One Martini backbone bead per residue (centre of mass of N, CA, C, O) as a GRO file, in nm:
protein
  173
    1UNK     BB    1  -8.135   2.310  -2.820
    2UNK     BB    2  -8.431   2.207  -2.643
    3UNK     BB    3  -8.437   1.928  -2.759
    4UNK     BB    4  -8.476   1.609  -2.843
    5UNK     BB    5  -8.254   1.391  -3.010
    6UNK     BB    6  -8.491   1.205  -3.126
    7UNK     BB    7  -8.598   1.443  -3.335
    8UNK     BB    8  -8.379   1.371  -3.519
    9UNK     BB    9  -8.241   1.288  -3.772
   10UNK     BB   10  -8.019   1.051  -3.840
   11UNK     BB   11  -7.791   1.251  -3.961
   12UNK     BB   12  -7.794   1.442  -3.730
   13UNK     BB   13  -7.728   1.241  -3.510
   14UNK     BB   14  -7.451   1.155  -3.625
   15UNK     BB   15  -7.331   1.446  -3.613
   16UNK     BB   16  -7.370   1.493  -3.312
   17UNK     BB   17  -7.194   1.233  -3.215
   18UNK     BB   18  -6.931   1.340  -3.350
   19UNK     BB   19  -6.924   1.608  -3.199
   20UNK     BB   20  -6.882   1.478  -2.931
   21UNK     BB   21  -6.629   1.322  -2.989
   22UNK     BB   22  -6.461   1.565  -3.049
   23UNK     BB   23  -6.490   1.704  -2.779
   24UNK     BB   24  -6.365   1.479  -2.626
   25UNK     BB   25  -6.093   1.497  -2.781
   26UNK     BB   26  -6.025   1.784  -2.692
   27UNK     BB   27  -6.021   1.731  -2.383
   28UNK     BB   28  -5.825   1.490  -2.384
   29UNK     BB   29  -5.574   1.627  -2.514
   30UNK     BB   30  -5.550   1.845  -2.301
   31UNK     BB   31  -5.506   1.658  -2.050
   32UNK     BB   32  -5.275   1.507  -2.173
   33UNK     BB   33  -5.077   1.742  -2.220
   34UNK     BB   34  -5.075   1.838  -1.927
   35UNK     BB   35  -4.955   1.580  -1.800
   36UNK     BB   36  -4.691   1.593  -1.974
   37UNK     BB   37  -4.603   1.877  -1.887
   38UNK     BB   38  -4.513   1.795  -1.603
   39UNK     BB   39  -4.278   1.622  -1.696
   40UNK     BB   40  -4.120   1.829  -1.874
   41UNK     BB   41  -4.083   2.019  -1.630
   42UNK     BB   42  -3.924   1.833  -1.458
   43UNK     BB   43  -3.695   1.791  -1.643
   44UNK     BB   44  -3.600   2.075  -1.655
   45UNK     BB   45  -3.536   2.117  -1.365
   46UNK     BB   46  -3.337   1.885  -1.347
   47UNK     BB   47  -3.135   2.015  -1.546
   48UNK     BB   48  -3.087   2.272  -1.387
   49UNK     BB   49  -2.992   2.157  -1.124
   50UNK     BB   50  -2.754   1.999  -1.241
   51UNK     BB   51  -2.602   2.242  -1.368
   52UNK     BB   52  -2.580   2.412  -1.112
   53UNK     BB   53  -2.453   2.185  -0.935
   54UNK     BB   54  -2.202   2.155  -1.096
   55UNK     BB   55  -2.094   2.440  -1.055
   56UNK     BB   56  -2.101   2.435  -0.745
   57UNK     BB   57  -1.909   2.179  -0.722
   58UNK     BB   58  -1.662   2.331  -0.858
   59UNK     BB   59  -1.637   2.558  -0.641
   60UNK     BB   60  -1.601   2.361  -0.394
   61UNK     BB   61  -1.466   2.092  -0.563
   62UNK     BB   62  -1.199   2.113  -0.753
   63UNK     BB   63  -1.065   1.826  -0.682
   64UNK     BB   64  -1.361   1.702  -0.794
   65UNK     BB   65  -1.399   1.694  -1.119
   66UNK     BB   66  -1.575   1.433  -1.164
   67UNK     BB   67  -1.832   1.533  -1.020
   68UNK     BB   68  -1.899   1.782  -1.185
   69UNK     BB   69  -1.864   1.657  -1.463
   70UNK     BB   70  -2.097   1.445  -1.435
   71UNK     BB   71  -2.323   1.645  -1.390
   72UNK     BB   72  -2.298   1.804  -1.651
   73UNK     BB   73  -2.304   1.566  -1.847
   74UNK     BB   74  -2.599   1.473  -1.757
   75UNK     BB   75  -2.731   1.724  -1.834
   76UNK     BB   76  -2.654   1.722  -2.142
   77UNK     BB   77  -2.784   1.454  -2.206
   78UNK     BB   78  -3.066   1.529  -2.131
   79UNK     BB   79  -3.089   1.755  -2.336
   80UNK     BB   80  -3.032   1.580  -2.594
   81UNK     BB   81  -3.273   1.363  -2.506
   82UNK     BB   82  -3.559   1.517  -2.479
   83UNK     BB   83  -3.688   1.397  -2.763
   84UNK     BB   84  -3.667   1.091  -2.679
   85UNK     BB   85  -3.853   1.104  -2.480
   86UNK     BB   86  -4.176   1.002  -2.484
   87UNK     BB   87  -4.311   1.244  -2.339
   88UNK     BB   88  -4.193   1.476  -2.512
   89UNK     BB   89  -4.296   1.384  -2.780
   90UNK     BB   90  -4.602   1.360  -2.691
   91UNK     BB   91  -4.629   1.655  -2.618
   92UNK     BB   92  -4.579   1.781  -2.891
   93UNK     BB   93  -4.813   1.622  -3.028
   94UNK     BB   94  -5.044   1.726  -2.847
   95UNK     BB   95  -5.021   2.023  -2.900
   96UNK     BB   96  -5.102   1.998  -3.198
   97UNK     BB   97  -5.348   1.843  -3.173
   98UNK     BB   98  -5.513   2.043  -2.990
   99UNK     BB   99  -5.527   2.261  -3.209
  100UNK     BB  100  -5.663   2.120  -3.432
  101UNK     BB  101  -5.925   2.018  -3.280
  102UNK     BB  102  -6.016   2.297  -3.190
  103UNK     BB  103  -6.056   2.411  -3.480
  104UNK     BB  104  -6.253   2.199  -3.574
  105UNK     BB  105  -6.471   2.244  -3.372
  106UNK     BB  106  -6.545   2.529  -3.458
  107UNK     BB  107  -6.648   2.444  -3.727
  108UNK     BB  108  -6.860   2.231  -3.635
  109UNK     BB  109  -7.042   2.438  -3.493
  110UNK     BB  110  -7.121   2.592  -3.730
  111UNK     BB  111  -7.221   2.352  -3.901
  112UNK     BB  112  -7.449   2.262  -3.699
  113UNK     BB  113  -7.645   2.489  -3.753
  114UNK     BB  114  -7.711   2.372  -4.052
  115UNK     BB  115  -7.786   2.095  -3.977
  116UNK     BB  116  -8.022   2.159  -3.769
  117UNK     BB  117  -8.195   2.360  -3.966
  118UNK     BB  118  -8.200   2.209  -4.260
  119UNK     BB  119  -7.986   2.320  -4.499
  120UNK     BB  120  -7.921   2.023  -4.519
  121UNK     BB  121  -7.898   1.739  -4.662
  122UNK     BB  122  -7.846   1.418  -4.600
  123UNK     BB  123  -7.614   1.395  -4.803
  124UNK     BB  124  -7.452   1.640  -4.689
  125UNK     BB  125  -7.416   1.545  -4.410
  126UNK     BB  126  -7.254   1.279  -4.475
  127UNK     BB  127  -7.021   1.421  -4.618
  128UNK     BB  128  -6.952   1.596  -4.356
  129UNK     BB  129  -6.899   1.353  -4.173
  130UNK     BB  130  -6.688   1.216  -4.342
  131UNK     BB  131  -6.480   1.449  -4.336
  132UNK     BB  132  -6.453   1.478  -4.024
  133UNK     BB  133  -6.342   1.182  -3.978
  134UNK     BB  134  -6.096   1.223  -4.162
  135UNK     BB  135  -5.973   1.463  -4.010
  136UNK     BB  136  -5.934   1.320  -3.752
  137UNK     BB  137  -5.759   1.081  -3.854
  138UNK     BB  138  -5.531   1.244  -3.976
  139UNK     BB  139  -5.437   1.411  -3.720
  140UNK     BB  140  -5.365   1.151  -3.558
  141UNK     BB  141  -5.173   1.018  -3.747
  142UNK     BB  142  -4.965   1.261  -3.765
  143UNK     BB  143  -4.917   1.287  -3.444
  144UNK     BB  144  -4.994   0.949  -3.396
  145UNK     BB  145  -4.861   0.689  -3.576
  146UNK     BB  146  -4.889   0.478  -3.311
  147UNK     BB  147  -5.088   0.613  -3.145
  148UNK     BB  148  -5.339   0.686  -2.884
  149UNK     BB  149  -5.336   0.641  -2.576
  150UNK     BB  150  -5.572   0.556  -2.315
  151UNK     BB  151  -5.692   0.722  -2.027
  152UNK     BB  152  -5.944   0.664  -1.839
  153UNK     BB  153  -5.948   0.901  -1.652
  154UNK     BB  154  -5.927   1.117  -1.879
  155UNK     BB  155  -6.183   1.008  -2.045
  156UNK     BB  156  -6.388   1.063  -1.820
  157UNK     BB  157  -6.345   1.361  -1.799
  158UNK     BB  158  -6.389   1.435  -2.105
  159UNK     BB  159  -6.688   1.340  -2.115
  160UNK     BB  160  -6.791   1.531  -1.913
  161UNK     BB  161  -6.703   1.797  -2.041
  162UNK     BB  162  -6.870   1.742  -2.303
  163UNK     BB  163  -7.137   1.730  -2.183
  164UNK     BB  164  -7.134   1.998  -2.032
  165UNK     BB  165  -7.093   2.184  -2.284
  166UNK     BB  166  -7.332   2.091  -2.456
  167UNK     BB  167  -7.549   2.147  -2.244
  168UNK     BB  168  -7.483   2.460  -2.214
  169UNK     BB  169  -7.495   2.530  -2.523
  170UNK     BB  170  -7.767   2.335  -2.620
  171UNK     BB  171  -7.960   2.185  -2.396
  172UNK     BB  172  -7.806   1.894  -2.385
  173UNK     BB  173  -7.797   1.544  -2.238
   0.00000   0.00000   0.00000
């Protein structure tokens, strides 16, 4: 698609814009998931260190049972509460959301070829655009019922990634 987007019909342009927004969302949620994943990994490492540290304390200081007992108890509490920590719950939701959006984008890329080539009427394009917007909203509502907070740094990076991807794939900037 090495032509100017201004040559597209209005409905094709709307579909293209939505495809861009979907690609940006795919990039954003991947970046968001990865940033939360670092926190989840950190918490897991902390739990492992606390548990092993508690056992080591028990071996070294048997007479200080309250010390190693407290360390092991803290580790167990952290393990029991892992899904309560907001970032752990959001990480799980982001993982599911990333997969759903990536799959949706694959379908949209295939559909774009028919939209761009003129195989669909304007009414068909608008129905498909409507369906795409609903699918995006439904998946976000399901995975983030309280909404997905946007982090500007990740959002800017996701926008650059989406722009670069679509430019390299379709020859449009």
